[in-house]
mmCIF file of C-alpha atoms and ligand atoms in Angstrom:
data_model
loop_
_atom_site.group_PDB
_atom_site.id
_atom_site.type_symbol
_atom_site.label_atom_id
_atom_site.label_comp_id
_atom_site.label_asym_id
_atom_site.label_seq_id
_atom_site.Cartn_x
_atom_site.Cartn_y
_atom_site.Cartn_z
ATOM 1 C CA UNK F 1 -128.035 -50.885 -187.297
ATOM 2 C CA UNK F 2 -125.782 -48.317 -189.699
ATOM 3 C CA UNK F 3 -123.579 -45.659 -187.975
ATOM 4 C CA UNK F 4 -124.109 -42.511 -189.888
ATOM 5 C CA UNK F 5 -121.207 -39.896 -189.155
ATOM 6 C CA UNK F 6 -121.841 -37.129 -191.511
ATOM 7 C CA UNK F 7 -124.698 -34.827 -191.981
ATOM 8 C CA UNK F 8 -124.950 -34.469 -195.791
ATOM 9 C CA UNK F 9 -125.309 -38.405 -195.761
ATOM 10 C CA UNK F 10 -127.815 -38.551 -193.010
ATOM 11 C CA UNK F 11 -129.883 -35.696 -194.944
ATOM 12 C CA UNK F 12 -129.658 -38.243 -198.104
ATOM 13 C CA UNK F 13 -130.682 -41.324 -195.796
ATOM 14 C CA UNK F 14 -133.567 -39.259 -194.357
ATOM 15 C CA UNK F 15 -134.832 -38.162 -198.147
ATOM 16 C CA UNK F 16 -134.428 -41.455 -199.657
ATOM 17 C CA UNK F 17 -136.435 -42.959 -196.231
ATOM 18 C CA UNK F 18 -139.109 -39.980 -196.476
ATOM 19 C CA UNK F 19 -139.774 -40.697 -200.186
ATOM 20 C CA UNK F 20 -139.935 -44.771 -199.742
ATOM 21 C CA UNK F 21 -142.669 -44.069 -197.306
ATOM 22 C CA UNK F 22 -141.076 -44.972 -194.097
ATOM 23 C CA UNK F 23 -142.106 -43.358 -191.027
ATOM 24 C CA UNK F 24 -139.114 -42.404 -189.216
ATOM 25 C CA UNK F 25 -138.399 -42.027 -185.043
ATOM 26 C CA UNK F 26 -135.457 -39.951 -183.789
ATOM 27 C CA UNK F 27 -134.293 -40.047 -180.249
ATOM 28 C CA UNK F 28 -131.722 -37.094 -179.839
ATOM 29 C CA UNK F 29 -129.391 -38.280 -176.987
ATOM 30 C CA UNK F 30 -125.997 -37.066 -175.829
ATOM 31 C CA UNK F 31 -125.139 -40.980 -175.539
ATOM 32 C CA UNK F 32 -123.699 -42.683 -172.237
ATOM 33 C CA UNK F 33 -127.049 -44.831 -172.475
ATOM 34 C CA UNK F 34 -129.045 -46.293 -169.673
ATOM 35 C CA UNK F 35 -132.565 -47.503 -169.478
ATOM 36 C CA UNK F 36 -133.949 -43.738 -169.885
ATOM 37 C CA UNK F 37 -132.499 -43.801 -173.052
ATOM 38 C CA UNK F 38 -133.758 -47.185 -174.200
ATOM 39 C CA UNK F 39 -137.131 -46.692 -173.179
ATOM 40 C CA UNK F 40 -137.204 -43.890 -175.659
ATOM 41 C CA UNK F 41 -135.596 -45.917 -178.195
ATOM 42 C CA UNK F 42 -137.698 -48.932 -177.695
ATOM 43 C CA UNK F 43 -141.126 -46.771 -177.703
ATOM 44 C CA UNK F 44 -139.543 -45.499 -181.332
ATOM 45 C CA UNK F 45 -139.070 -48.787 -182.679
ATOM 46 C CA UNK F 46 -142.237 -49.718 -181.718
ATOM 47 C CA UNK F 47 -144.191 -46.774 -183.474
ATOM 48 C CA UNK F 48 -142.018 -46.325 -186.431
ATOM 49 C CA UNK F 49 -140.575 -48.257 -189.235
ATOM 50 C CA UNK F 50 -137.310 -46.388 -188.718
ATOM 51 C CA UNK F 51 -135.633 -45.415 -185.669
ATOM 52 C CA UNK F 52 -132.836 -42.601 -185.746
ATOM 53 C CA UNK F 53 -130.877 -42.076 -182.574
ATOM 54 C CA UNK F 54 -128.586 -39.387 -182.704
ATOM 55 C CA UNK F 55 -125.625 -39.347 -180.207
ATOM 56 C CA UNK F 56 -124.039 -35.606 -180.092
ATOM 57 C CA UNK F 57 -122.867 -34.337 -177.345
ATOM 58 C CA UNK F 58 -123.780 -30.615 -177.820
ATOM 59 C CA UNK F 59 -120.947 -28.061 -177.121
ATOM 60 C CA UNK F 60 -123.530 -25.181 -177.832
ATOM 61 C CA UNK F 61 -125.945 -26.064 -174.769
ATOM 62 C CA UNK F 62 -122.794 -25.921 -171.774
ATOM 63 C CA UNK F 63 -121.766 -23.042 -170.360
ATOM 64 C CA UNK F 64 -118.118 -22.327 -170.306
ATOM 65 C CA UNK F 65 -117.527 -23.490 -166.424
ATOM 66 C CA UNK F 66 -119.615 -26.759 -167.749
ATOM 67 C CA UNK F 67 -118.653 -30.567 -168.039
ATOM 68 C CA UNK F 68 -118.679 -30.759 -171.920
ATOM 69 C CA UNK F 69 -115.213 -31.682 -172.092
ATOM 70 C CA UNK F 70 -115.659 -34.607 -169.087
ATOM 71 C CA UNK F 71 -118.901 -35.495 -170.155
ATOM 72 C CA UNK F 72 -119.163 -39.520 -169.840
ATOM 73 C CA UNK F 73 -118.720 -41.471 -173.691
ATOM 74 C CA UNK F 74 -118.292 -44.543 -174.640
ATOM 75 C CA UNK F 75 -119.251 -45.003 -178.299
ATOM 76 C CA UNK F 76 -119.160 -48.535 -178.497
ATOM 77 C CA UNK F 77 -120.993 -49.395 -175.469
ATOM 78 C CA UNK F 78 -123.418 -46.895 -177.094
ATOM 79 C CA UNK F 79 -123.474 -48.738 -180.243
ATOM 80 C CA UNK F 80 -124.083 -51.982 -178.955
ATOM 81 C CA UNK F 81 -126.905 -51.106 -176.773
ATOM 82 C CA UNK F 82 -128.728 -48.966 -179.317
ATOM 83 C CA UNK F 83 -128.413 -51.365 -181.685
ATOM 84 C CA UNK F 84 -130.268 -54.333 -179.159
ATOM 85 C CA UNK F 85 -133.146 -52.304 -179.380
ATOM 86 C CA UNK F 86 -134.100 -52.528 -182.885
ATOM 87 C CA UNK F 87 -132.859 -48.818 -183.843
ATOM 88 C CA UNK F 88 -131.877 -48.633 -187.566
ATOM 89 C CA UNK F 89 -129.599 -45.612 -187.481
ATOM 90 C CA UNK F 90 -126.836 -44.443 -185.035
ATOM 91 C CA UNK F 91 -126.413 -40.883 -186.130
ATOM 92 C CA UNK F 92 -123.125 -39.791 -184.677
ATOM 93 C CA UNK F 93 -121.872 -36.414 -186.205
ATOM 94 C CA UNK F 94 -118.875 -34.588 -185.299
ATOM 95 C CA UNK F 95 -119.100 -31.103 -183.871
ATOM 96 C CA UNK F 96 -117.409 -29.343 -186.778
ATOM 97 C CA UNK F 97 -120.077 -30.634 -189.306
ATOM 98 C CA UNK F 98 -122.809 -29.640 -186.776
ATOM 99 C CA UNK F 99 -121.373 -26.128 -186.184
ATOM 100 C CA UNK F 100 -119.515 -25.405 -189.315
ATOM 101 C CA UNK F 101 -117.087 -22.181 -189.641
ATOM 102 C CA UNK F 102 -119.315 -18.854 -189.634
ATOM 103 C CA UNK F 103 -121.896 -20.783 -188.080
ATOM 104 C CA UNK F 104 -124.212 -17.906 -186.266
ATOM 105 C CA UNK F 105 -127.752 -18.769 -185.916
ATOM 106 C CA UNK F 106 -129.639 -19.670 -182.752
ATOM 107 C CA UNK F 107 -133.045 -20.807 -182.165
ATOM 108 C CA UNK F 108 -134.328 -19.403 -178.788
ATOM 109 C CA UNK F 109 -137.932 -20.274 -176.651
ATOM 110 C CA UNK F 110 -138.122 -16.935 -175.175
ATOM 111 C CA UNK F 111 -138.918 -16.496 -171.400
ATOM 112 C CA UNK F 112 -139.404 -20.130 -170.973
ATOM 113 C CA UNK F 113 -135.559 -20.611 -171.382
ATOM 114 C CA UNK F 114 -134.710 -18.442 -168.339
ATOM 115 C CA UNK F 115 -136.425 -19.994 -165.702
ATOM 116 C CA UNK F 116 -135.654 -22.911 -163.739
ATOM 117 C CA UNK F 117 -132.624 -24.660 -165.145
ATOM 118 C CA UNK F 118 -132.015 -21.757 -167.039
ATOM 119 C CA UNK F 119 -131.160 -19.414 -164.086
ATOM 120 C CA UNK F 120 -128.012 -21.549 -163.247
ATOM 121 C CA UNK F 121 -127.607 -22.400 -166.764
ATOM 122 C CA UNK F 122 -128.511 -19.182 -169.167
ATOM 123 C CA UNK F 123 -127.496 -20.500 -172.541
ATOM 124 C CA UNK F 124 -128.860 -24.269 -172.083
ATOM 125 C CA UNK F 125 -131.804 -24.161 -173.794
ATOM 126 C CA UNK F 126 -130.657 -21.786 -176.493
ATOM 127 C CA UNK F 127 -128.286 -24.657 -177.606
ATOM 128 C CA UNK F 128 -131.159 -27.440 -176.849
ATOM 129 C CA UNK F 129 -133.657 -26.153 -179.186
ATOM 130 C CA UNK F 130 -130.902 -24.857 -181.966
ATOM 131 C CA UNK F 131 -129.638 -28.266 -182.374
ATOM 132 C CA UNK F 132 -133.004 -29.986 -181.581
ATOM 133 C CA UNK F 133 -133.896 -27.795 -184.841
ATOM 134 C CA UNK F 134 -130.997 -28.871 -186.868
ATOM 135 C CA UNK F 135 -131.744 -32.506 -185.712
ATOM 136 C CA UNK F 136 -135.354 -32.389 -186.874
ATOM 137 C CA UNK F 137 -134.202 -30.547 -190.600
ATOM 138 C CA UNK F 138 -131.793 -33.295 -190.853
ATOM 139 C CA UNK F 139 -133.232 -36.335 -189.846
ATOM 140 C CA UNK F 140 -137.162 -35.067 -190.924
ATOM 141 C CA UNK F 141 -138.343 -37.362 -188.206
ATOM 142 C CA UNK F 142 -142.554 -38.138 -187.870
ATOM 143 C CA UNK F 143 -141.893 -38.256 -184.096
ATOM 144 C CA UNK F 144 -139.165 -37.399 -181.906
ATOM 145 C CA UNK F 145 -139.015 -38.927 -178.723
ATOM 146 C CA UNK F 146 -138.186 -36.913 -175.038
ATOM 147 C CA UNK F 147 -137.812 -37.840 -171.763
ATOM 148 C CA UNK F 148 -140.029 -36.169 -168.806
ATOM 149 C CA UNK F 149 -136.904 -36.242 -166.649
ATOM 150 C CA UNK F 150 -135.846 -33.003 -168.667
ATOM 151 C CA UNK F 151 -139.403 -31.519 -168.100
ATOM 152 C CA UNK F 152 -138.559 -28.138 -168.873
ATOM 153 C CA UNK F 153 -136.847 -29.250 -172.069
ATOM 154 C CA UNK F 154 -139.968 -31.110 -173.231
ATOM 155 C CA UNK F 155 -142.169 -28.205 -173.023
ATOM 156 C CA UNK F 156 -139.532 -25.898 -174.500
ATOM 157 C CA UNK F 157 -139.108 -28.458 -177.452
ATOM 158 C CA UNK F 158 -143.258 -28.749 -177.938
ATOM 159 C CA UNK F 159 -143.189 -25.054 -177.660
ATOM 160 C CA UNK F 160 -140.881 -24.544 -180.647
ATOM 161 C CA UNK F 161 -141.974 -26.991 -182.775
ATOM 162 C CA UNK F 162 -145.658 -25.249 -181.992
ATOM 163 C CA UNK F 163 -144.233 -21.608 -182.720
ATOM 164 C CA UNK F 164 -142.264 -22.517 -185.637
ATOM 165 C CA UNK F 165 -144.967 -24.607 -187.516
ATOM 166 C CA UNK F 166 -142.505 -27.838 -187.321
ATOM 167 C CA UNK F 167 -144.198 -30.945 -188.993
ATOM 168 C CA UNK F 168 -143.430 -33.546 -186.569
ATOM 169 C CA UNK F 169 -145.047 -34.969 -183.220
ATOM 170 C CA UNK F 170 -143.189 -34.527 -179.741
ATOM 171 C CA UNK F 171 -143.352 -37.821 -177.327
ATOM 172 C CA UNK F 172 -142.533 -37.216 -174.344
ATOM 173 C CA UNK F 173 -142.049 -40.556 -172.057
ATOM 174 C CA UNK F 174 -142.052 -41.208 -168.169
ATOM 175 C CA UNK F 175 -138.914 -41.083 -166.295
ATOM 176 C CA UNK F 176 -137.038 -43.947 -165.792
ATOM 177 C CA UNK F 177 -135.691 -44.680 -162.117
ATOM 178 C CA UNK F 178 -133.487 -46.825 -160.045
ATOM 179 C CA UNK F 179 -134.730 -49.203 -157.860
ATOM 180 C CA UNK F 180 -134.093 -46.620 -155.076
ATOM 181 C CA UNK F 181 -136.073 -43.824 -157.075
ATOM 182 C CA UNK F 182 -132.970 -42.037 -158.158
ATOM 183 C CA UNK F 183 -133.649 -40.880 -161.261
ATOM 184 C CA UNK F 184 -131.488 -42.517 -164.433
ATOM 185 C CA UNK F 185 -129.000 -39.901 -165.540
ATOM 186 C CA UNK F 186 -125.754 -40.399 -167.287
ATOM 187 C CA UNK F 187 -124.613 -37.574 -164.717
ATOM 188 C CA UNK F 188 -124.642 -40.003 -162.091
ATOM 189 C CA UNK F 189 -121.585 -41.549 -162.952
ATOM 190 C CA UNK F 190 -120.132 -38.458 -161.366
ATOM 191 C CA UNK F 191 -121.325 -39.346 -157.923
ATOM 192 C CA UNK F 192 -119.411 -41.134 -155.176
ATOM 193 C CA UNK F 193 -120.690 -43.552 -153.457
ATOM 194 C CA UNK F 194 -122.130 -41.445 -150.444
ATOM 195 C CA UNK F 195 -123.071 -39.038 -152.897
ATOM 196 C CA UNK F 196 -124.975 -41.551 -154.726
ATOM 197 C CA UNK F 197 -126.767 -42.918 -151.299
ATOM 198 C CA UNK F 198 -128.022 -39.314 -150.870
ATOM 199 C CA UNK F 199 -129.165 -38.365 -154.061
ATOM 200 C CA UNK F 200 -132.165 -40.331 -153.651
ATOM 201 C CA UNK F 201 -133.182 -37.232 -151.519
ATOM 202 C CA UNK F 202 -134.640 -35.607 -154.525
ATOM 203 C CA UNK F 203 -137.295 -37.968 -155.349
ATOM 204 C CA UNK F 204 -137.918 -38.381 -151.213
ATOM 205 C CA UNK F 205 -138.738 -34.726 -151.619
ATOM 206 C CA UNK F 206 -140.876 -35.076 -154.300
ATOM 207 C CA UNK F 207 -142.760 -38.009 -152.982
ATOM 208 C CA UNK F 208 -143.150 -36.062 -149.743
ATOM 209 C CA UNK F 209 -144.520 -33.220 -152.021
ATOM 210 C CA UNK F 210 -147.345 -35.595 -153.312
ATOM 211 C CA UNK F 211 -147.922 -37.338 -149.926
ATOM 212 C CA UNK F 212 -148.249 -33.485 -148.450
ATOM 213 C CA UNK F 213 -150.732 -32.803 -151.020
ATOM 214 C CA UNK F 214 -152.679 -36.119 -150.914
ATOM 215 C CA UNK F 215 -153.402 -35.023 -147.203
ATOM 216 C CA UNK F 216 -154.669 -31.895 -148.001
ATOM 217 C CA UNK F 217 -151.554 -29.403 -147.733
ATOM 218 C CA UNK F 218 -151.241 -27.425 -150.886
ATOM 219 C CA UNK F 219 -149.758 -24.350 -149.846
ATOM 220 C CA UNK F 220 -146.902 -24.234 -152.331
ATOM 221 C CA UNK F 221 -144.363 -22.618 -149.475
ATOM 222 C CA UNK F 222 -145.325 -25.255 -146.943
ATOM 223 C CA UNK F 223 -144.663 -28.021 -149.388
ATOM 224 C CA UNK F 224 -141.293 -26.342 -150.388
ATOM 225 C CA UNK F 225 -140.209 -25.991 -146.774
ATOM 226 C CA UNK F 226 -140.625 -29.604 -145.984
ATOM 227 C CA UNK F 227 -139.105 -30.099 -149.212
ATOM 228 C CA UNK F 228 -136.031 -28.160 -147.886
ATOM 229 C CA UNK F 229 -135.648 -30.064 -145.253
ATOM 230 C CA UNK F 230 -135.401 -33.391 -146.793
ATOM 231 C CA UNK F 231 -132.984 -31.898 -149.157
ATOM 232 C CA UNK F 232 -130.902 -30.378 -146.660
ATOM 233 C CA UNK F 233 -130.594 -33.270 -144.434
ATOM 234 C CA UNK F 234 -126.900 -34.137 -145.661
ATOM 235 C CA UNK F 235 -124.232 -31.806 -146.068
ATOM 236 C CA UNK F 236 -123.333 -32.952 -149.110
ATOM 237 C CA UNK F 237 -126.318 -31.713 -150.900
ATOM 238 C CA UNK F 238 -126.677 -28.100 -152.280
ATOM 239 C CA UNK F 239 -129.742 -27.167 -153.295
ATOM 240 C CA UNK F 240 -130.232 -25.046 -156.570
ATOM 241 C CA UNK F 241 -134.129 -24.888 -156.728
ATOM 242 C CA UNK F 242 -137.579 -25.831 -156.022
ATOM 243 C CA UNK F 243 -140.258 -24.717 -158.181
ATOM 244 C CA UNK F 244 -143.811 -25.723 -158.412
ATOM 245 C CA UNK F 245 -145.658 -24.247 -161.305
ATOM 246 C CA UNK F 246 -148.112 -25.323 -164.019
ATOM 247 C CA UNK F 247 -146.909 -28.280 -166.217
ATOM 248 C CA UNK F 248 -148.226 -26.802 -169.375
ATOM 249 C CA UNK F 249 -148.015 -22.938 -168.840
ATOM 250 C CA UNK F 250 -145.212 -22.726 -166.520
ATOM 251 C CA UNK F 251 -146.858 -20.519 -164.461
ATOM 252 C CA UNK F 252 -145.618 -19.991 -161.234
ATOM 253 C CA UNK F 253 -147.922 -21.899 -158.532
ATOM 254 C CA UNK F 254 -149.171 -20.791 -155.055
ATOM 255 C CA UNK F 255 -151.345 -23.559 -154.429
ATOM 256 C CA UNK F 256 -150.490 -27.168 -155.626
ATOM 257 C CA UNK F 257 -153.187 -28.842 -157.308
ATOM 258 C CA UNK F 258 -153.287 -31.996 -160.293
ATOM 259 C CA UNK F 259 -151.261 -30.593 -162.944
ATOM 260 C CA UNK F 260 -148.477 -28.804 -160.988
ATOM 261 C CA UNK F 261 -145.279 -29.496 -162.152
ATOM 262 C CA UNK F 262 -142.757 -29.800 -159.008
ATOM 263 C CA UNK F 263 -139.502 -29.542 -160.119
ATOM 264 C CA UNK F 264 -135.755 -29.960 -158.145
ATOM 265 C CA UNK F 265 -132.199 -29.431 -159.275
ATOM 266 C CA UNK F 266 -129.672 -30.030 -156.560
ATOM 267 C CA UNK F 267 -125.984 -30.037 -156.479
ATOM 268 C CA UNK F 268 -123.598 -32.632 -155.061
ATOM 269 C CA UNK F 269 -120.235 -31.281 -155.455
ATOM 270 C CA UNK F 270 -119.509 -30.384 -158.905
ATOM 271 C CA UNK F 271 -122.657 -32.559 -160.196
ATOM 272 C CA UNK F 272 -126.237 -31.219 -160.688
ATOM 273 C CA UNK F 273 -129.209 -33.517 -160.763
ATOM 274 C CA UNK F 274 -132.804 -32.852 -161.820
ATOM 275 C CA UNK F 275 -135.670 -34.789 -160.686
ATOM 276 C CA UNK F 276 -139.630 -33.707 -161.031
ATOM 277 C CA UNK F 277 -143.113 -35.072 -160.578
ATOM 278 C CA UNK F 278 -146.482 -33.646 -161.952
ATOM 279 C CA UNK F 279 -149.057 -33.827 -159.110
HETATM 280 P P1 AMP N 301 -129.201 -37.083 -172.527
HETATM 281 O O1 AMP N 301 -128.416 -38.235 -173.491
HETATM 282 O O2 AMP N 301 -129.029 -36.832 -171.243
HETATM 283 O O3 AMP N 301 -129.569 -35.884 -173.487
HETATM 284 O O4 AMP N 301 -130.818 -37.570 -172.421
HETATM 285 C C1 AMP N 301 -131.381 -37.874 -173.893
HETATM 286 C C2 AMP N 301 -132.829 -38.018 -173.710
HETATM 287 O O5 AMP N 301 -133.328 -38.983 -172.953
HETATM 288 C C3 AMP N 301 -133.823 -36.655 -173.078
HETATM 289 O O6 AMP N 301 -135.062 -36.827 -173.495
HETATM 290 C C4 AMP N 301 -134.173 -37.018 -171.751
HETATM 291 O O7 AMP N 301 -135.113 -36.620 -171.145
HETATM 292 C C5 AMP N 301 -134.041 -38.580 -172.084
HETATM 293 N N1 AMP N 301 -133.977 -39.447 -170.501
HETATM 294 C C6 AMP N 301 -132.801 -38.960 -169.799
HETATM 295 N N2 AMP N 301 -132.884 -39.457 -168.582
HETATM 296 C C7 AMP N 301 -134.043 -40.012 -168.305
HETATM 297 C C8 AMP N 301 -134.745 -40.831 -167.574
HETATM 298 N N3 AMP N 301 -134.212 -41.220 -166.385
HETATM 299 N N4 AMP N 301 -135.963 -41.549 -167.977
HETATM 300 C C9 AMP N 301 -136.640 -41.065 -169.294
HETATM 301 N N5 AMP N 301 -135.815 -40.512 -170.112
HETATM 302 C C10 AMP N 301 -134.586 -39.802 -170.002
#
């Protein structure tokens, strides 16, 4: 696996690969890899001739009070893990190369960027869509791989690709979980032992929503109140949101039915965790 550090070199490599008829898969990440990231890389390796893993902690998707500075980083560990999946290029550019002086163009998917995670993180999705648009232009992938873990992000990226006629396929893969159900996340590293134990409440609340739906309870307000009880069962958790929406249109759901996205965000101390299921 080659490590490419500069945008210009990555563009040149992508152009060569395209000219040689190679099919390029891209896995955009912020690093500190876990099985969730690796599942995306493996699928890309399976389906593509070349897999480019981008590793870039993107400053434009962090708010001023968020964890940009302390976001976990371990380049050598990430390099080894990516290499073992069969990825062929690790693209790890410098911030000043991605956002040179004078940068002032952003891509924003209207309305959807303001819902759910967008309420507490108002500039987050603008940063995500902007960096993904740039990565798509630099790497020129045939396919880009994202995790259902960030359900709203996946929907927003799909929408951007459709709306701006971007010539690539967006692939969204299932959430990889710890044995106890906790969704894997680089941010789980911030949790203390007790917080980590209690964080499984996100998953438990989602399982309860599914169970209630299966037993015929479909009223969104009733389901929400049962989920709140589970999440509120520890003083360590502070609920950010429970949302139930159509998993395609993001319209608010009043009743749960197949195709309803149930999504939660919960703070444990300063750490904000998210999870979701689709009924
Ligand atoms: P991140 O490095 O956190 O920005 O994540 C990079 C990609 O990995 C995103 O598309 C995420 O949705 C995906 N991802 C993160 N955690 C998981 C997980 N537990 N299961 C599947 N995909 C994940």
